[in-house]
Amino acid sequence: MKLIENLEEIKEPFKNAVITIGNFDGVHIGHQSLLNEVVEKATEINGTAIAITFEPHPIRVLKTKNHPPLITLYEQKIELIEKSKIDVLICIPFNKAFASISARAFIENILVKKIGMKAIIIGKDYTFGKNREGDISLLNRFSQEMGFDVFQNDWITAPHNTFNRISSTAIRQLVIEGKLTDANKMLGRYYQVRGKVIKGRDRGGKQLGFPTANITLSDELVPKAGVYAVTVECLNKQHHGVANIGYSPTFDDHQFTVEVHLLDFKKDIYGENIRVNFVKRIRDEKKFSNINELIEQIKKDIALAREILSA
Ligand code: RBF
Ligand code: MG
């Protein structure tokens, strides 16, 4: 996949460009189906499969207060889109000036003239351009005059819970509520956070016998406090583990931490960048009346995590 992070890099239109545009936060199974359709259509017409997205995410630029936490930060989004066999990913630097371009000018000058759009496939609720004027019906109006086809990608329904369709909003909500099994179904993979291992309170190993790697997260979206069965990518290997998210209420330092205990693992990983995949929620965090009760509970958590992760 070719990554283009600046429109100036595009010197001539792509051959038979089949395009999709979106924010693709999470690159969930709905986005994946859209990207697959683009790849299929491009293959049919011997063309170029192109995804266009924006960086930073437009909600970061247009909505300064209370924007929702992103499911995937830029790097992970690129990695996930790359898996879809898209030929070219164009990440348009997004700012207020760009946001003020009319939908018509965006379609005509950028999509058609610069990129060479011959077909576009977008989700039915997607809007773009100044005042969000750009949508499927506007594209349909210009399609003949400007010479491209328009296809609508239908929503994928989510049969298993309260949300009736796959969406980034639904996934954020599920992760915040700790409903990782449902979130994972919508993502088509395990929800992942990334971060660096930092020095903790030096208590897990010494007092409890279960050392934990404490993580400063790069990610914004953190699952609800509690204990989870996880896999951890670290030093180019995948390990099994248990994560604890929360305030460790048995102690009274009231410090929010995200920590993982790796199973059958002894190395020092301070300073390493690691990735944690949330496979399944095990339980709520609890305040124990003594350390031994906490230790007994952690042993049970580990046994359960082993079962979950070996299934
Ligand atoms: N601390 C608590 O106060 N309550 C808990 O329920 C709790 N559950 C944990 C489960 C696991 C699997 C792990 C690894 C840690 C847990 N902790 C819990 C956090 C523990 O107190 C912490 O790792 C040590 O205090 C070191 O920071
Ligand atoms: Mg620790």
mmCIF file with all atom_site columns, C-alpha atoms and ligand atoms in Angstrom, residues 200-205 208 210-212 214 227-228 242-244 247-251 257 259-261 283-288 294 297-298 301-302, ligand 1:
data_model
loop_
_atom_site.group_PDB
_atom_site.id
_atom_site.type_symbol
_atom_site.label_atom_id
_atom_site.label_alt_id
_atom_site.label_comp_id
_atom_site.label_asym_id
_atom_site.label_entity_id
_atom_site.label_seq_id
_atom_site.pdbx_PDB_ins_code
_atom_site.Cartn_x
_atom_site.Cartn_y
_atom_site.Cartn_z
_atom_site.occupancy
_atom_site.B_iso_or_equiv
_atom_site.pdbx_formal_charge
_atom_site.auth_seq_id
_atom_site.auth_comp_id
_atom_site.auth_asym_id
_atom_site.auth_atom_id
_atom_site.pdbx_PDB_model_num
ATOM   1  C CA  . GLY A 1 200 ? 5.184   1.047   38.885 1.00 0.00 ? 200 GLY A CA  1
ATOM   2  C CA  . ARG A 1 201 ? 4.852   1.014   42.655 1.00 0.00 ? 201 ARG A CA  1
ATOM   3  C CA  . ASP A 1 202 ? 7.125   -2.031  42.897 1.00 0.00 ? 202 ASP A CA  1
ATOM   4  C CA  . ARG A 1 203 ? 4.414   -3.754  44.889 1.00 0.00 ? 203 ARG A CA  1
ATOM   5  C CA  . GLY A 1 204 ? 2.961   -6.405  42.562 1.00 0.00 ? 204 GLY A CA  1
ATOM   6  C CA  . GLY A 1 205 ? 6.061   -8.588  42.473 1.00 0.00 ? 205 GLY A CA  1
ATOM   7  C CA  . LEU A 1 208 ? 1.766   -10.034 45.944 1.00 0.00 ? 208 LEU A CA  1
ATOM   8  C CA  . PHE A 1 210 ? 2.481   -11.173 40.692 1.00 0.00 ? 210 PHE A CA  1
ATOM   9  C CA  . PRO A 1 211 ? 4.666   -8.556  39.027 1.00 0.00 ? 211 PRO A CA  1
ATOM   10 C CA  . THR A 1 212 ? 2.819   -6.254  36.644 1.00 0.00 ? 212 THR A CA  1
ATOM   11 C CA  . ASN A 1 214 ? 2.416   -0.652  34.292 1.00 0.00 ? 214 ASN A CA  1
ATOM   12 C CA  . VAL A 1 227 ? -9.784  -7.523  35.261 1.00 0.00 ? 227 VAL A CA  1
ATOM   13 C CA  . TYR A 1 228 ? -9.387  -8.879  31.722 1.00 0.00 ? 228 TYR A CA  1
ATOM   14 C CA  . VAL A 1 242 ? -4.176  -10.722 32.788 1.00 0.00 ? 242 VAL A CA  1
ATOM   15 C CA  . ALA A 1 243 ? -4.757  -6.991  32.896 1.00 0.00 ? 243 ALA A CA  1
ATOM   16 C CA  . ASN A 1 244 ? -6.011  -4.934  35.770 1.00 0.00 ? 244 ASN A CA  1
ATOM   17 C CA  . TYR A 1 247 ? -7.386  2.147   41.286 1.00 0.00 ? 247 TYR A CA  1
ATOM   18 C CA  . SER A 1 248 ? -6.287  -1.019  43.164 1.00 0.00 ? 248 SER A CA  1
ATOM   19 C CA  . PRO A 1 249 ? -8.787  -0.181  45.953 1.00 0.00 ? 249 PRO A CA  1
ATOM   20 C CA  . THR A 1 250 ? -7.219  -2.693  48.349 1.00 0.00 ? 250 THR A CA  1
ATOM   21 C CA  . PHE A 1 251 ? -4.419  -0.144  48.780 1.00 0.00 ? 251 PHE A CA  1
ATOM   22 C CA  . THR A 1 257 ? -3.277  2.361   36.499 1.00 0.00 ? 257 THR A CA  1
ATOM   23 C CA  . GLU A 1 259 ? -1.193  -2.938  34.350 1.00 0.00 ? 259 GLU A CA  1
ATOM   24 C CA  . VAL A 1 260 ? -0.623  -6.402  32.944 1.00 0.00 ? 260 VAL A CA  1
ATOM   25 C CA  . HIS A 1 261 ? 0.781   -9.524  34.500 1.00 0.00 ? 261 HIS A CA  1
ATOM   26 C CA  . ARG A 1 283 ? -14.630 -9.282  36.724 1.00 0.00 ? 283 ARG A CA  1
ATOM   27 C CA  . ASP A 1 284 ? -14.917 -5.920  38.495 1.00 0.00 ? 284 ASP A CA  1
ATOM   28 C CA  . GLU A 1 285 ? -12.065 -4.606  40.570 1.00 0.00 ? 285 GLU A CA  1
ATOM   29 C CA  . LYS A 1 286 ? -12.682 -5.162  44.300 1.00 0.00 ? 286 LYS A CA  1
ATOM   30 C CA  . LYS A 1 287 ? -11.445 -3.869  47.632 1.00 0.00 ? 287 LYS A CA  1
ATOM   31 C CA  . PHE A 1 288 ? -10.148 -6.832  49.619 1.00 0.00 ? 288 PHE A CA  1
ATOM   32 C CA  . LEU A 1 294 ? -6.328  -10.411 46.829 1.00 0.00 ? 294 LEU A CA  1
ATOM   33 C CA  . GLN A 1 297 ? -8.363  -13.947 43.804 1.00 0.00 ? 297 GLN A CA  1
ATOM   34 C CA  . ILE A 1 298 ? -5.508  -13.155 41.402 1.00 0.00 ? 298 ILE A CA  1
ATOM   35 C CA  . ASP A 1 301 ? -8.123  -14.816 37.661 1.00 0.00 ? 301 ASP A CA  1
ATOM   36 C CA  . ILE A 1 302 ? -4.990  -16.322 36.175 1.00 0.00 ? 302 ILE A CA  1
HETATM 37 N N1  . RBF B 2 .   ? -6.141  -4.647  43.145 1.00 0.00 ? 1   RBF B N1  1
HETATM 38 C C1  . RBF B 2 .   ? -7.233  -4.468  43.923 1.00 0.00 ? 1   RBF B C1  1
HETATM 39 O O1  . RBF B 2 .   ? -7.218  -3.675  44.816 1.00 0.00 ? 1   RBF B O1  1
HETATM 40 N N2  . RBF B 2 .   ? -8.396  -5.155  43.668 1.00 0.00 ? 1   RBF B N2  1
HETATM 41 C C2  . RBF B 2 .   ? -8.494  -6.092  42.714 1.00 0.00 ? 1   RBF B C2  1
HETATM 42 O O2  . RBF B 2 .   ? -9.576  -6.676  42.538 1.00 0.00 ? 1   RBF B O2  1
HETATM 43 C C3  . RBF B 2 .   ? -7.336  -6.349  41.906 1.00 0.00 ? 1   RBF B C3  1
HETATM 44 N N3  . RBF B 2 .   ? -7.359  -7.305  40.960 1.00 0.00 ? 1   RBF B N3  1
HETATM 45 C C4  . RBF B 2 .   ? -6.212  -7.588  40.250 1.00 0.00 ? 1   RBF B C4  1
HETATM 46 C C5  . RBF B 2 .   ? -6.215  -8.638  39.346 1.00 0.00 ? 1   RBF B C5  1
HETATM 47 C C6  . RBF B 2 .   ? -5.071  -8.944  38.640 1.00 0.00 ? 1   RBF B C6  1
HETATM 48 C C7  . RBF B 2 .   ? -5.095  -10.082 37.681 1.00 0.00 ? 1   RBF B C7  1
HETATM 49 C C8  . RBF B 2 .   ? -3.898  -8.176  38.830 1.00 0.00 ? 1   RBF B C8  1
HETATM 50 C C9  . RBF B 2 .   ? -2.671  -8.486  38.058 1.00 0.00 ? 1   RBF B C9  1
HETATM 51 C C10 . RBF B 2 .   ? -3.895  -7.136  39.734 1.00 0.00 ? 1   RBF B C10 1
HETATM 52 C C11 . RBF B 2 .   ? -5.044  -6.827  40.464 1.00 0.00 ? 1   RBF B C11 1
HETATM 53 N N4  . RBF B 2 .   ? -5.063  -5.792  41.376 1.00 0.00 ? 1   RBF B N4  1
HETATM 54 C C12 . RBF B 2 .   ? -6.164  -5.579  42.156 1.00 0.00 ? 1   RBF B C12 1
HETATM 55 C C13 . RBF B 2 .   ? -3.977  -4.806  41.428 1.00 0.00 ? 1   RBF B C13 1
HETATM 56 C C14 . RBF B 2 .   ? -2.918  -5.056  42.423 1.00 0.00 ? 1   RBF B C14 1
HETATM 57 O O3  . RBF B 2 .   ? -3.317  -4.454  43.611 1.00 0.00 ? 1   RBF B O3  1
HETATM 58 C C15 . RBF B 2 .   ? -1.649  -4.394  41.846 1.00 0.00 ? 1   RBF B C15 1
HETATM 59 O O4  . RBF B 2 .   ? -1.176  -5.153  40.792 1.00 0.00 ? 1   RBF B O4  1
HETATM 60 C C16 . RBF B 2 .   ? -0.564  -4.239  42.863 1.00 0.00 ? 1   RBF B C16 1
HETATM 61 O O5  . RBF B 2 .   ? -1.003  -3.431  43.903 1.00 0.00 ? 1   RBF B O5  1
HETATM 62 C C17 . RBF B 2 .   ? 0.693   -3.602  42.231 1.00 0.00 ? 1   RBF B C17 1
HETATM 63 O O6  . RBF B 2 .   ? 0.455   -2.347  41.708 1.00 0.00 ? 1   RBF B O6  1
#
